[in-house]
Short mmCIF file of C-alpha atoms in Angstrom, two decimals:
data_model
loop_
_atom_site.label_atom_id
_atom_site.label_comp_id
_atom_site.label_asym_id
_atom_site.label_seq_id
_atom_site.Cartn_x
_atom_site.Cartn_y
_atom_site.Cartn_z
CA MET A 190 -0.53 9.57 12.93
CA ALA A 191 -3.73 9.67 10.90
CA GLU A 192 -5.81 10.47 13.98
CA ALA A 193 -3.44 13.26 14.96
CA LEU A 194 -3.66 14.79 11.49
CA ALA A 195 -7.46 14.64 11.35
CA ASP A 196 -7.74 17.77 13.45
CA GLY A 197 -10.05 19.80 11.24
CA ARG A 198 -7.48 21.02 8.75
CA PHE A 199 -7.47 17.84 6.71
CA SER A 200 -9.90 15.17 5.59
CA VAL A 201 -8.14 11.86 6.24
CA MET A 202 -9.30 8.87 4.23
CA SER A 203 -8.04 5.33 3.61
CA PHE A 204 -7.81 4.01 0.05
CA VAL A 205 -8.83 0.39 -0.46
CA PRO A 206 -8.94 -0.76 -4.12
CA ALA A 207 -12.28 -2.04 -5.39
CA ARG A 208 -10.53 -5.33 -6.20
CA VAL A 209 -9.60 -5.81 -2.54
CA GLN A 210 -13.10 -4.93 -1.40
CA VAL A 211 -14.53 -7.48 -3.81
CA LEU A 212 -12.10 -10.15 -2.56
CA ASP A 213 -13.18 -9.49 1.02
CA GLN A 214 -16.84 -9.80 -0.01
CA ILE A 215 -16.13 -13.05 -1.85
CA ASP A 216 -14.28 -14.50 1.15
CA GLU A 217 -17.16 -13.57 3.45
CA ARG A 218 -19.75 -15.07 1.09
CA LEU A 219 -17.74 -18.24 0.60
CA ALA A 220 -17.24 -18.65 4.35
CA ARG A 221 -20.99 -18.32 4.83
CA LEU A 222 -22.09 -20.63 2.01
CA ALA A 223 -19.28 -23.22 1.98
CA PRO A 224 -17.15 -22.93 5.13
CA ARG A 225 -15.22 -26.13 4.46
CA ILE A 226 -14.12 -24.93 1.02
CA ALA A 227 -13.38 -21.44 2.33
CA ALA A 228 -11.06 -22.84 5.00
CA SER A 229 -9.03 -24.94 2.53
CA ALA A 230 -6.34 -22.33 1.91
CA GLY A 231 -3.12 -23.79 3.29
CA PRO A 232 -0.80 -26.69 2.41
CA ARG A 233 -2.19 -28.73 5.32
CA HIS A 234 -5.48 -29.09 3.45
CA ARG A 235 -6.08 -31.70 0.79
CA LEU A 236 -5.13 -30.73 -2.74
CA HIS A 237 -8.58 -31.27 -4.24
CA HIS A 238 -10.11 -29.01 -1.56
CA ARG A 239 -7.60 -26.26 -2.38
CA ILE A 240 -8.30 -26.64 -6.11
CA MET A 241 -12.03 -26.46 -5.48
CA ARG A 242 -11.58 -23.30 -3.43
CA PHE A 243 -9.54 -21.70 -6.23
CA VAL A 244 -12.09 -22.65 -8.90
CA VAL A 245 -15.05 -21.38 -6.89
CA LYS A 246 -13.35 -18.07 -6.09
CA ALA A 247 -12.23 -17.65 -9.71
CA ALA A 248 -15.80 -18.21 -10.89
CA MET A 249 -17.06 -15.59 -8.43
CA VAL A 250 -14.39 -13.13 -9.58
CA VAL A 251 -15.44 -13.48 -13.24
CA TRP A 252 -18.81 -11.96 -12.41
CA THR A 253 -17.36 -8.95 -10.62
CA LYS A 254 -16.97 -5.53 -12.20
CA PRO A 255 -13.19 -5.07 -11.72
CA HIS A 256 -12.30 -8.55 -12.99
CA TRP A 257 -9.67 -7.16 -15.37
CA ASP A 258 -7.83 -5.80 -12.33
CA PHE A 259 -7.67 -9.36 -11.00
CA VAL A 260 -6.17 -10.51 -14.30
CA ALA A 261 -3.58 -7.70 -14.23
CA ALA A 262 -2.68 -8.49 -10.61
CA SER A 263 -1.92 -12.08 -11.61
CA PHE A 264 0.82 -11.13 -14.07
CA ARG A 265 2.73 -8.29 -12.43
CA PRO A 266 3.86 -7.19 -8.97
CA LYS A 267 0.89 -6.26 -6.80
CA PRO A 268 2.10 -2.66 -6.17
CA PHE A 269 1.83 -2.02 -9.92
CA THR A 270 -1.84 -2.99 -9.92
CA VAL A 271 -2.53 -0.90 -6.83
CA ALA A 272 -0.71 2.07 -8.42
CA ARG A 273 -2.99 1.84 -11.45
CA GLU A 274 -6.08 1.57 -9.23
CA LEU A 275 -4.98 4.53 -7.09
CA ASP A 276 -4.18 6.66 -10.13
CA ARG A 277 -7.61 5.87 -11.59
CA PHE A 278 -9.26 6.76 -8.29
CA LEU A 279 -7.46 10.11 -8.10
CA GLU A 280 -8.50 11.01 -11.63
CA ARG A 281 -12.17 10.60 -10.66
CA ALA A 282 -11.87 12.09 -7.15
CA PRO A 283 -13.51 15.51 -6.62
CA PHE A 284 -10.58 17.11 -4.77
CA ALA A 285 -7.70 19.01 -6.33
CA ARG A 286 -4.70 17.98 -4.17
CA VAL A 287 -3.84 15.08 -1.88
CA HIS A 288 -0.99 14.07 0.39
CA LEU A 289 -0.34 10.33 0.32
CA ILE A 290 0.67 8.55 3.52
CA THR A 291 1.70 4.96 2.91
CA HIS A 292 3.03 1.91 4.67
CA SER A 293 5.23 -0.77 3.13
CA ALA A 294 4.42 -1.58 -0.53
CA GLY A 295 1.88 1.24 -0.55
CA GLY A 296 4.97 3.43 -0.90
CA ILE A 297 5.88 1.71 -4.17
CA SER A 298 2.37 2.28 -5.53
CA ALA A 299 2.32 5.95 -4.49
CA THR A 300 5.76 6.83 -5.84
CA LYS A 301 5.01 5.02 -9.11
CA ILE A 302 2.31 7.63 -9.82
CA ALA A 303 4.06 10.60 -8.19
CA ALA A 304 3.69 12.56 -11.45
CA ASN A 305 -0.09 12.71 -10.98
CA PRO A 306 -0.83 16.47 -10.69
CA LYS A 307 -3.18 15.92 -7.75
CA ILE A 308 -0.42 14.48 -5.56
CA ALA A 309 1.14 17.22 -3.43
CA SER A 310 3.51 15.09 -1.33
CA ILE A 311 4.23 11.51 -0.29
CA CYS A 312 5.20 10.08 3.09
CA CYS A 313 6.34 6.46 3.18
CA PHE A 314 6.47 4.50 6.42
CA GLY A 315 8.61 1.38 6.05
CA TYR A 316 9.31 1.64 2.32
CA PRO A 317 10.20 -1.89 1.14
CA PHE A 318 13.52 -1.17 -0.58
CA MET A 319 14.30 -4.88 -0.58
CA HIS A 320 12.66 -8.12 0.48
CA PRO A 321 14.34 -10.02 3.32
CA ARG A 322 14.04 -13.30 1.39
CA SER A 323 14.52 -12.27 -2.26
CA GLY A 324 16.84 -9.28 -1.74
CA PRO A 325 16.86 -6.15 -3.95
CA GLU A 326 14.43 -6.02 -6.89
CA SER A 327 14.64 -3.18 -9.38
CA TYR A 328 10.88 -2.57 -9.58
CA ARG A 329 10.97 -1.40 -5.96
CA THR A 330 13.55 1.36 -6.36
CA ARG A 331 14.49 2.24 -9.95
CA HIS A 332 11.83 4.98 -10.19
CA LEU A 333 12.57 6.68 -6.88
CA ALA A 334 15.41 8.90 -8.05
CA SER A 335 13.12 10.57 -10.61
CA THR A 336 10.43 11.43 -8.02
CA THR A 337 10.09 15.22 -7.93
CA LYS A 338 7.31 15.59 -5.35
CA PRO A 339 8.19 16.29 -1.68
CA LEU A 340 9.08 12.91 -0.20
CA LEU A 341 9.46 11.83 3.43
CA ILE A 342 10.75 8.36 4.33
CA VAL A 343 10.21 7.10 7.90
CA GLN A 344 12.22 3.90 8.33
CA GLY A 345 12.68 1.63 11.33
CA ARG A 346 16.26 0.93 12.33
CA SER A 347 15.43 -2.78 12.64
CA ASP A 348 13.21 -2.89 9.53
CA GLU A 349 14.09 -6.01 7.55
CA TYR A 350 12.95 -4.28 4.35
CA ALA A 351 15.52 -1.49 4.66
CA PRO A 352 18.98 -1.51 3.05
CA ALA A 353 22.15 -0.07 4.57
CA PRO A 354 21.94 3.72 5.10
CA THR A 355 24.55 4.38 2.40
CA ASP A 356 22.53 2.38 -0.13
CA LEU A 357 19.37 4.17 0.98
CA ASN A 358 20.75 7.60 0.11
CA ALA A 359 21.82 6.39 -3.34
CA MET A 360 18.29 5.22 -4.16
CA LEU A 361 16.43 8.41 -3.24
CA PRO A 362 16.21 11.83 -4.88
CA ALA A 363 18.38 14.54 -3.31
CA HIS A 364 15.37 16.39 -1.86
CA ALA A 365 13.97 13.36 0.03
CA ALA A 366 14.00 13.52 3.82
CA VAL A 367 14.70 10.38 5.86
CA ILE A 368 13.83 9.85 9.52
CA ALA A 369 15.11 6.76 11.35
CA VAL A 370 13.05 5.48 14.29
CA ASP A 371 13.58 2.68 16.79
CA CYS A 372 11.14 0.05 15.53
CA ASP A 373 10.70 -2.73 12.99
CA HIS A 374 8.61 -2.90 9.81
CA ASP A 375 5.35 -2.95 11.79
CA TYR A 376 6.10 0.24 13.77
CA ALA A 377 5.19 -1.23 17.12
CA GLU A 378 6.13 0.62 20.30
CA ILE A 379 7.77 3.71 18.82
CA PRO A 380 9.16 5.87 21.67
CA ASP A 381 6.90 8.85 22.37
CA THR A 382 9.63 11.37 21.62
CA GLN A 383 10.27 9.82 18.20
CA PHE A 384 6.53 9.65 17.47
CA GLU A 385 6.24 13.37 18.16
CA ALA A 386 9.29 14.12 16.01
CA VAL A 387 7.84 12.19 13.07
CA LEU A 388 4.47 13.86 13.54
CA ARG A 389 6.11 17.31 13.42
CA ALA A 390 7.92 16.37 10.20
CA LEU A 391 4.70 15.01 8.72
CA ARG A 392 2.77 18.16 9.65
CA ALA A 393 5.47 20.26 7.98
CA LEU A 394 5.32 18.07 4.86
CA VAL A 395 1.56 18.43 4.47
CA ALA A 396 1.34 22.10 5.46
CA GLU A 397 -1.32 23.25 3.01
CA PRO A 398 -4.23 25.70 3.08
CA ALA A 399 -7.18 24.61 5.22
CA GLY A 400 -9.52 22.12 3.67
CA GLU A 401 -6.96 20.19 1.61
CA PRO A 402 -7.82 16.46 1.67
CA MET A 403 -5.37 13.77 2.63
CA LEU A 404 -5.50 10.21 1.40
CA GLN A 405 -3.98 7.33 3.32
CA PRO A 406 -3.43 4.33 0.98
CA THR A 407 -3.09 0.98 2.71
CA HIS A 408 -1.18 -1.95 1.24
CA SER A 409 1.18 -4.64 2.47
CA ALA A 410 4.42 -5.74 1.00
#
């Protein structure tokens, strides 16, 4: 979808929070300097190795610039932290309007800051209305009904994060458009005809004067 939209009319970019970039850098550095500690991440590893890994990574985080974002991410749902980071990025960004294309929990982050004047529209692929293990959680949906920006939801018919269609309509604002496609939460193997239909709807959603930038936030539920 992003490749199809990057046809000269739009600048398509991916948003990765500085906190995530720093974590990737820390993981790479730790794997290079102490591979045994870096690999001790799962329950199959000894407890003292996992504790050592946590302590070393925490010490490395303290010396990073966005360390307060790490603290915030530890005490609230991750989409809230990403929403704050995205909102802060948009405030500093040099462009006037953006269209946000999200997948999974990126949709929560984007719709949380829908009031930002730079946001022209939001498209959510696989919005996580509920978690298959924990069920409905109010932080995922209670703000959706008040979203006034143009909103397109593309949801897989076998997506485990989607509620029943009747519940879906009750959660969304009246102006939101919903497209159901034959896929799961990962959007693998969408039929070509459905891909083209979604692309047409997405092009209509982001129909703006030439040169308008588009931002594609990435985040997992």
